[in-house]
Tab-separated table of C-alpha atoms in Angstrom:
chain	number	residue	atom	x	y	z
A	1	MET	CA	-21.949	107.982	44.408
A	2	ALA	CA	-20.588	111.584	44.655
A	3	ASP	CA	-19.155	110.724	48.120
A	4	ASP	CA	-17.515	107.641	46.889
A	5	LYS	CA	-15.900	109.644	44.015
A	6	LYS	CA	-14.655	112.318	46.607
A	7	ARG	CA	-13.161	109.682	48.826
A	8	ASP	CA	-11.364	108.087	45.720
A	9	ASP	CA	-9.980	111.370	44.794
A	10	PHE	CA	-8.301	111.956	48.135
A	11	ALA	CA	-7.270	108.403	49.022
A	12	ILE	CA	-3.837	108.205	50.457
A	13	GLU	CA	-1.909	104.850	50.819
A	14	MET	CA	-0.756	104.586	54.437
A	15	GLY	CA	1.092	101.200	54.205
A	16	ASP	CA	0.035	97.805	55.275
A	17	ARG	CA	-1.664	96.969	58.570
A	18	SER	CA	-1.074	93.510	59.878
A	19	GLY	CA	-2.817	92.840	63.145
A	20	ASP	CA	-2.177	95.633	65.661
A	21	ARG	CA	1.029	96.794	64.012
A	22	PHE	CA	1.207	99.359	61.317
A	23	GLU	CA	4.098	99.198	58.797
A	24	ALA	CA	5.029	102.246	56.895
A	25	PRO	CA	5.969	102.137	53.254
A	26	LYS	CA	9.749	101.786	52.871
A	27	ALA	CA	11.280	104.967	51.468
A	28	THR	CA	13.643	104.545	48.598
A	29	TYR	CA	16.807	106.659	48.583
A	30	ARG	CA	18.117	107.995	45.391
A	31	PRO	CA	21.491	109.527	45.597
A	32	ALA	CA	21.766	112.861	43.916
A	33	PRO	CA	23.766	112.834	40.686
A	34	GLN	CA	27.233	114.216	41.155
A	35	MET	CA	28.141	117.129	38.868
A	36	PRO	CA	31.201	116.563	36.680
A	37	MET	CA	32.826	119.769	37.816
A	38	ALA	CA	32.420	118.909	41.475
A	39	SER	CA	34.177	115.488	40.997
A	40	VAL	CA	37.122	117.352	39.178
A	41	ALA	CA	37.463	119.865	42.025
A	42	HIS	CA	37.878	117.126	44.621
A	43	ASN	CA	40.264	114.914	42.218
A	44	PRO	CA	43.705	115.149	43.865
A	45	ILE	CA	45.331	114.591	40.614
A	46	VAL	CA	43.945	117.740	38.771
A	47	PRO	CA	45.247	120.259	41.370
A	48	ILE	CA	48.604	118.670	41.383
A	49	LEU	CA	48.780	118.806	37.593
A	50	ALA	CA	47.666	122.491	37.668
A	51	TYR	CA	50.197	123.402	40.252
A	52	CYS	CA	52.999	121.672	38.107
A	53	ALA	CA	51.778	123.132	34.918
A	54	SER	CA	51.607	126.731	36.364
A	55	SER	CA	55.100	126.552	37.817
A	56	ILE	CA	56.496	125.189	34.440
A	57	LEU	CA	54.600	127.937	32.599
A	58	MET	CA	55.962	130.799	34.735
A	59	THR	CA	59.568	129.554	34.632
A	60	VAL	CA	59.662	128.909	31.016
A	61	LEU	CA	58.020	132.189	29.938
A	62	ASN	CA	60.176	134.219	32.275
A	63	LYS	CA	63.340	132.569	30.794
A	64	TYR	CA	61.869	133.276	27.303
A	65	VAL	CA	61.393	137.010	27.935
A	66	LEU	CA	64.681	137.480	29.754
A	67	SER	CA	67.019	135.431	27.390
A	68	GLY	CA	64.994	134.008	24.591
A	69	GLY	CA	67.064	135.364	21.774
A	70	SER	CA	67.253	139.099	22.861
A	71	ASP	CA	69.533	140.984	25.284
A	72	PHE	CA	66.719	141.841	27.663
A	73	ASN	CA	67.907	144.356	30.312
A	74	LEU	CA	64.454	145.979	31.395
A	75	ASN	CA	63.945	143.683	34.381
A	76	PHE	CA	62.230	146.297	36.544
A	77	PHE	CA	59.808	147.025	33.659
A	78	LEU	CA	58.977	143.259	33.175
A	79	LEU	CA	58.102	142.993	36.969
A	80	CYS	CA	56.109	146.140	36.916
A	81	VAL	CA	53.901	144.927	33.984
A	82	GLN	CA	53.424	141.614	35.816
A	83	GLY	CA	52.291	143.568	38.828
A	84	VAL	CA	49.925	145.832	36.901
A	85	VAL	CA	48.393	142.804	35.192
A	86	CYS	CA	47.897	140.800	38.322
A	87	VAL	CA	46.240	143.687	40.220
A	88	THR	CA	44.032	144.524	37.315
A	89	ALA	CA	43.046	140.911	36.936
A	90	ILE	CA	42.269	140.293	40.694
A	91	GLN	CA	40.372	143.614	41.000
A	92	THR	CA	38.286	142.702	37.900
A	93	MET	CA	37.450	139.133	39.439
A	94	LYS	CA	36.553	141.050	42.819
A	95	THR	CA	34.269	143.418	40.980
A	96	LEU	CA	32.584	140.286	39.347
A	97	GLY	CA	32.154	138.607	42.650
A	98	VAL	CA	34.494	135.670	41.800
A	99	ILE	CA	36.944	136.340	44.584
A	100	ASN	CA	37.047	138.673	47.585
A	101	TYR	CA	39.800	140.342	49.684
A	102	ARG	CA	40.101	143.444	51.833
A	103	ASP	CA	39.810	146.964	50.474
A	104	PHE	CA	43.008	149.057	50.549
A	105	ASN	CA	43.901	150.465	53.924
A	106	VAL	CA	46.650	152.904	54.523
A	107	ASP	CA	47.618	151.605	57.978
A	108	GLU	CA	47.600	147.912	56.669
A	109	ALA	CA	49.746	149.210	53.678
A	110	ARG	CA	52.293	150.858	56.094
A	111	LYS	CA	52.670	147.625	58.087
A	112	TRP	CA	53.121	145.496	54.873
A	113	PHE	CA	55.441	147.942	53.010
A	114	PRO	CA	58.777	146.349	54.250
A	115	VAL	CA	57.609	143.030	53.054
A	116	SER	CA	57.034	144.492	49.550
A	117	LEU	CA	60.432	145.874	49.609
A	118	LEU	CA	61.811	142.434	50.459
A	119	LEU	CA	59.528	141.109	47.538
A	120	VAL	CA	61.106	143.479	45.093
A	121	GLY	CA	64.562	142.169	46.078
A	122	MET	CA	63.526	138.706	45.758
A	123	ILE	CA	61.778	138.875	42.365
A	124	TYR	CA	64.475	141.153	40.818
A	125	THR	CA	67.501	139.004	41.773
A	126	GLY	CA	65.441	135.904	40.647
A	127	THR	CA	65.042	137.466	37.114
A	128	LYS	CA	68.724	138.228	36.914
A	129	ALA	CA	69.600	134.822	38.039
A	130	ILE	CA	67.334	132.925	35.663
A	131	GLN	CA	68.737	135.379	32.830
A	132	TYR	CA	72.304	134.073	33.451
A	133	LEU	CA	71.720	130.426	34.430
A	134	SER	CA	70.010	127.572	32.667
A	135	ILE	CA	66.622	126.539	34.042
A	136	PRO	CA	67.871	123.166	35.593
A	137	VAL	CA	70.832	125.031	37.499
A	138	TYR	CA	68.388	127.794	38.619
A	139	THR	CA	66.040	125.234	39.926
A	140	ILE	CA	68.712	123.329	41.770
A	141	PHE	CA	70.377	126.398	43.330
A	142	LYS	CA	66.977	127.535	44.389
A	143	ASN	CA	66.918	124.732	46.944
A	144	LEU	CA	69.638	126.603	48.875
A	145	THR	CA	66.929	128.858	50.094
A	146	ILE	CA	65.577	125.885	52.153
A	147	ILE	CA	68.591	125.860	54.282
A	148	ILE	CA	68.810	129.538	54.873
A	149	THR	CA	65.106	129.711	55.664
A	150	ALA	CA	65.265	126.700	58.076
A	151	TYR	CA	68.088	128.294	60.152
A	152	GLY	CA	66.293	131.668	60.108
A	153	GLU	CA	63.356	129.932	61.621
A	154	VAL	CA	65.573	128.435	64.268
A	155	LEU	CA	66.869	131.931	65.316
A	156	TRP	CA	63.720	133.887	64.974
A	157	PHE	CA	60.887	131.292	65.805
A	158	GLY	CA	62.617	128.656	67.838
A	159	GLY	CA	62.475	126.042	65.223
A	160	SER	CA	64.640	122.867	65.137
A	161	VAL	CA	66.543	120.948	62.639
A	162	THR	CA	66.442	117.065	62.806
A	163	ARG	CA	69.099	114.813	61.467
A	164	LEU	CA	67.006	113.855	58.456
A	165	THR	CA	66.626	117.538	57.597
A	166	LEU	CA	70.477	117.914	57.868
A	167	PHE	CA	70.843	115.072	55.480
A	168	SER	CA	68.560	116.806	53.082
A	169	PHE	CA	70.737	120.007	53.475
A	170	GLY	CA	73.830	117.994	52.373
A	171	LEU	CA	72.106	116.608	49.372
A	172	ILE	CA	71.049	120.173	48.578
A	173	VAL	CA	74.544	121.496	48.685
A	174	LEU	CA	75.952	118.430	46.833
A	175	SER	CA	73.574	118.966	43.932
A	176	SER	CA	74.431	122.708	43.682
A	177	VAL	CA	78.139	121.713	43.548
A	178	VAL	CA	77.566	119.123	40.824
A	179	ALA	CA	75.348	121.565	38.898
A	180	ALA	CA	78.050	124.326	38.959
A	181	TRP	CA	80.724	121.912	38.113
A	182	ALA	CA	78.737	120.571	35.116
A	183	ASP	CA	78.049	124.102	33.785
A	184	ILE	CA	81.776	125.033	34.037
A	185	GLN	CA	82.958	121.831	32.394
A	186	HIS	CA	80.473	122.286	29.641
A	187	ALA	CA	81.711	125.856	29.078
A	188	LEU	CA	85.336	124.673	29.060
A	189	GLN	CA	84.720	121.871	26.592
A	190	ASN	CA	82.740	123.915	24.136
A	191	TYR	CA	84.854	127.055	24.238
A	192	GLY	CA	88.182	125.702	25.493
A	193	HIS	CA	89.855	126.415	22.162
A	194	LEU	CA	88.683	130.049	22.261
A	195	ASN	CA	89.923	131.679	25.435
A	196	THR	CA	87.824	134.869	25.036
A	197	GLU	CA	84.479	133.037	24.600
A	198	ALA	CA	85.372	130.516	27.415
A	199	SER	CA	86.171	133.429	29.687
A	200	ALA	CA	82.980	135.313	28.665
A	201	LYS	CA	80.890	132.118	29.302
A	202	ILE	CA	82.472	131.458	32.777
A	203	SER	CA	81.983	135.236	33.637
A	204	THR	CA	78.337	134.925	32.706
A	205	LEU	CA	77.928	131.798	34.933
A	206	ASN	CA	79.732	133.476	37.874
A	207	ALA	CA	77.339	136.453	37.644
A	208	GLY	CA	74.516	133.990	37.525
A	209	TYR	CA	75.775	132.353	40.672
A	210	MET	CA	76.132	135.603	42.494
A	211	TRP	CA	72.596	136.752	41.627
A	212	MET	CA	71.305	133.306	42.691
A	213	LEU	CA	73.038	133.582	46.049
A	214	MET	CA	71.580	136.943	46.625
A	215	ASN	CA	68.220	135.665	45.521
A	216	CYS	CA	68.364	132.843	48.095
A	217	PHE	CA	69.078	135.318	50.942
A	218	CYS	CA	66.313	137.692	49.570
A	219	THR	CA	63.932	134.854	49.271
A	220	SER	CA	64.513	133.696	52.947
A	221	SER	CA	64.252	137.335	54.187
A	222	TYR	CA	60.956	137.752	52.456
A	223	VAL	CA	59.529	134.366	53.770
A	224	LEU	CA	60.572	135.136	57.305
A	225	GLY	CA	59.549	138.722	57.174
A	226	MET	CA	56.155	137.810	55.699
A	227	ARG	CA	55.694	135.232	58.457
A	228	LYS	CA	56.319	137.913	61.175
A	229	ARG	CA	54.180	140.670	59.460
A	230	ILE	CA	51.244	138.419	58.557
A	231	LYS	CA	50.507	138.052	62.260
A	232	LEU	CA	50.050	141.764	62.463
A	233	THR	CA	47.674	142.108	59.612
A	234	ASN	CA	46.082	138.530	59.545
A	235	PHE	CA	46.173	138.584	55.787
A	236	LYS	CA	44.587	135.752	53.643
A	237	ASP	CA	45.978	134.582	50.221
A	238	PHE	CA	44.335	137.175	47.996
A	239	ASP	CA	44.797	139.978	50.626
A	240	THR	CA	48.671	139.044	50.464
A	241	MET	CA	48.684	139.083	46.572
A	242	PHE	CA	46.798	142.322	46.351
A	243	TYR	CA	49.157	144.289	48.647
A	244	ASN	CA	52.349	142.694	47.400
A	245	ASN	CA	51.698	143.646	43.772
A	246	LEU	CA	49.941	147.000	44.439
A	247	LEU	CA	52.808	148.195	46.766
A	248	THR	CA	55.646	146.964	44.513
A	249	ILE	CA	54.277	148.828	41.379
A	250	PRO	CA	55.549	152.310	42.391
A	251	ILE	CA	58.827	151.058	43.641
A	252	LEU	CA	59.413	149.105	40.330
A	253	ILE	CA	58.310	152.078	38.256
A	254	VAL	CA	60.843	154.554	40.039
A	255	CYS	CA	63.692	151.722	39.794
A	256	SER	CA	62.863	151.280	36.008
A	257	LEU	CA	62.926	155.013	35.291
A	258	VAL	CA	65.961	155.774	37.272
A	259	LEU	CA	68.177	152.654	36.762
A	260	GLU	CA	67.163	151.225	33.321
A	261	ASN	CA	68.025	152.681	29.805
A	262	TRP	CA	65.017	153.970	28.144
A	263	SER	CA	66.629	155.092	24.955
A	264	ALA	CA	65.089	154.348	21.659
A	265	GLU	CA	67.946	151.938	20.714
A	266	ASN	CA	67.781	150.079	24.025
A	267	VAL	CA	63.977	149.710	23.716
A	268	GLY	CA	64.376	148.364	20.257
A	269	LYS	CA	67.118	146.025	21.485
A	270	ASN	CA	64.731	144.751	24.234
A	271	PHE	CA	61.832	144.327	21.877
A	272	PRO	CA	62.991	143.127	18.456
A	273	VAL	CA	60.436	143.705	15.738
A	274	GLU	CA	60.384	139.978	14.871
A	275	THR	CA	59.616	138.819	18.433
A	276	ARG	CA	58.049	141.861	19.863
A	277	ASN	CA	54.504	140.658	20.057
A	278	ASN	CA	55.644	137.324	21.437
A	279	ILE	CA	57.525	138.998	24.261
A	280	ILE	CA	54.615	141.310	25.164
A	281	PHE	CA	52.222	138.333	25.245
A	282	ALA	CA	54.573	136.409	27.445
A	283	MET	CA	54.897	139.288	29.875
A	284	ILE	CA	51.062	139.526	30.114
A	285	VAL	CA	50.800	135.736	30.543
A	286	THR	CA	53.301	135.815	33.372
A	287	GLY	CA	51.437	138.434	35.133
A	288	LEU	CA	48.319	136.253	34.959
A	289	GLY	CA	50.334	133.194	35.950
A	290	THR	CA	51.129	134.700	39.263
A	291	ILE	CA	47.402	134.350	40.034
A	292	PHE	CA	47.164	130.947	38.562
A	293	ILE	CA	50.012	129.541	40.585
A	294	SER	CA	48.732	130.955	43.781
A	295	TYR	CA	45.195	129.629	43.160
A	296	ALA	CA	46.751	126.201	42.151
A	297	SER	CA	48.758	126.079	45.319
A	298	ALA	CA	45.739	126.781	47.480
A	299	TRP	CA	43.539	124.393	45.465
A	300	CYS	CA	46.331	121.676	45.939
A	301	VAL	CA	46.383	122.305	49.735
A	302	ARG	CA	42.523	122.069	49.894
A	303	ALA	CA	42.231	118.892	47.796
A	304	THR	CA	45.170	116.893	49.007
A	305	SER	CA	46.915	116.255	52.376
A	306	ALA	CA	49.868	118.205	53.566
A	307	ALA	CA	52.111	115.179	52.735
A	308	THR	CA	50.931	115.134	49.142
A	309	TYR	CA	51.438	118.821	48.751
A	310	SER	CA	54.824	118.738	50.205
A	311	MET	CA	55.766	115.769	47.982
A	312	ALA	CA	54.328	117.540	44.822
A	313	GLY	CA	56.464	120.549	45.546
A	314	ALA	CA	59.499	118.455	45.901
A	315	LEU	CA	58.852	116.444	42.755
A	316	ASN	CA	57.716	119.572	40.835
A	317	LYS	CA	61.453	120.434	40.360
A	318	ILE	CA	61.907	117.487	38.028
A	319	PRO	CA	59.580	118.675	35.219
A	320	ILE	CA	60.652	122.331	35.679
A	321	ALA	CA	64.320	121.219	35.236
A	322	VAL	CA	63.401	118.984	32.260
A	323	SER	CA	61.510	121.894	30.593
A	324	GLY	CA	64.797	123.751	30.445
A	325	LEU	CA	66.449	120.863	28.726
A	326	ILE	CA	63.592	120.682	26.172
A	327	PHE	CA	62.745	124.365	25.466
A	328	PHE	CA	66.197	125.879	25.852
A	329	ASP	CA	69.820	124.885	25.058
A	330	ALA	CA	70.698	123.650	28.431
A	331	PRO	CA	73.375	121.019	28.264
A	332	VAL	CA	72.272	117.393	28.713
A	333	THR	CA	75.275	115.624	30.197
A	334	VAL	CA	75.829	113.056	32.824
A	335	PRO	CA	76.797	115.607	35.603
A	336	SER	CA	73.845	117.869	34.750
A	337	VAL	CA	71.320	115.060	34.856
A	338	SER	CA	72.919	113.739	37.986
A	339	ALA	CA	72.655	117.114	39.622
A	340	ILE	CA	68.928	117.230	38.710
A	341	ALA	CA	68.471	113.744	40.274
A	342	ILE	CA	70.306	114.721	43.521
A	343	GLY	CA	68.432	117.915	43.757
A	344	SER	CA	65.037	116.267	43.336
A	345	LEU	CA	65.970	113.667	45.738
A	346	SER	CA	67.020	116.344	48.387
A	347	GLY	CA	63.598	117.804	47.952
A	348	ILE	CA	61.847	114.694	48.667
A	349	VAL	CA	63.956	113.903	51.730
A	350	TYR	CA	63.375	117.398	53.076
A	351	ALA	CA	59.667	116.987	52.533
A	352	ILE	CA	59.613	113.643	54.510
A	353	ALA	CA	61.746	115.236	57.238
A	354	LYS	CA	59.205	118.101	57.731
A	355	LEU	CA	56.334	115.702	57.682
A	356	LYS	CA	57.851	113.571	60.375
A	357	GLN	CA	58.769	116.529	62.285
A	358	SER	CA	55.157	117.933	62.237
A	359	GLN	CA	53.714	114.383	63.258
A	360	GLN	CA	55.997	114.294	66.085
A	361	SER	CA	54.792	117.756	67.295
A	362	LYS	CA	51.193	116.594	67.012
A	363	ASN	CA	51.784	113.553	69.036
A	364	VAL	CA	53.203	115.482	72.031
A	365	GLY	CA	50.713	115.092	74.784
A	366	LEU	CA	50.312	116.153	78.444
A	367	PRO	CA	52.970	114.690	80.789
A	368	THR	CA	51.924	111.606	82.825
A	369	VAL	CA	54.727	111.714	85.258
A	370	ALA	CA	55.491	114.760	87.429
A	371	PRO	CA	58.786	116.441	86.306
A	372	LEU	CA	61.766	116.150	88.766
A	373	VAL	CA	62.196	119.404	90.758
A	374	SER	CA	65.192	120.526	92.813
A	375	ALA	CA	64.849	120.913	96.534
A	376	SER	CA	65.364	124.581	96.402
A	377	SER	CA	62.741	124.970	93.740
A	378	GLN	CA	60.308	122.824	95.864
A	379	SER	CA	60.904	124.829	98.948
A	380	ALA	CA	60.176	127.997	97.155
A	381	ARG	CA	56.937	126.601	95.817
A	382	ASP	CA	56.005	125.551	99.384
A	383	SER	CA	56.634	128.937	100.808
A	384	MET	CA	54.584	130.455	98.082
A	385	ARG	CA	51.618	128.157	99.020
A	386	SER	CA	51.837	128.902	102.569
């Protein structure tokens, strides 16, 4: 009886045995439940929305600080605060183990320093341009950077420009001309009866166009220079962010102390009592926004295809331009809306052109037919073989 009880305790069901064949029990597969955060991370809509939201947030807050009711002229100080906030935030995240990047190295810093100088030129001219221009005009004129960068790649890296790319360049130039014409027409219509105010408004626009042109050249120089230098250092995303912000901080501090007015009167003018807390808060948020927009861009690349990311970057100009119409007093006229539409179309056409160009380069295979060789070249080859 005890033996039977013992056998019962250790009985294992081995399946059915029919004749000489043994059939094992069928295993039931139960899929592991998906975590909600995992499904969100792989949803392509979420990173695209995050990328667009971060771009709009950065543009609107920078515009608010630079021209949101006060005559802000401490641009170098603003950029310095943003750099300090960014470096502090990413260093904190590295300490907590959230992200990882290289430790500071003097040799790598020396190699990267020219890129940081170009970055200072790019971000400073960008703040001056957006200070004098409306957000829609700034966004449209920013497309001119694409043309300068494309021809810089042709000269330095052996790139090429297709017909569709040239067509997109034509649309970019057309949208910029329409945007400038709309701005000047609006200034003349509103201040035409007051010659002094009209002249002052047009002078402000002309200053903005000059800063925008310099920003386009500085941005292209930064992009092309970074592409060359990154091969020497093999930096990743957070490495680039860390060195860019860390190396620009001393430059910005010196430029702010030497070139900007730090009198009590001017500081009070830049930070009025009624909006002081809001301006300081916006400066801190824009510093954190540089991290957010970098992460959102990388997230968008991981979760979507190259085509989707390129198209998102092209269409992203529409909500940014519209945000200027909503949050600021940018003129809403037929020419200004037409300029936004043409500028957005030019971005889409350029994205399609680049995708087609990349697909053609991938489809290039090994030659199946021997290339034609001149008689002199063939005789030289034969002599080398012998």
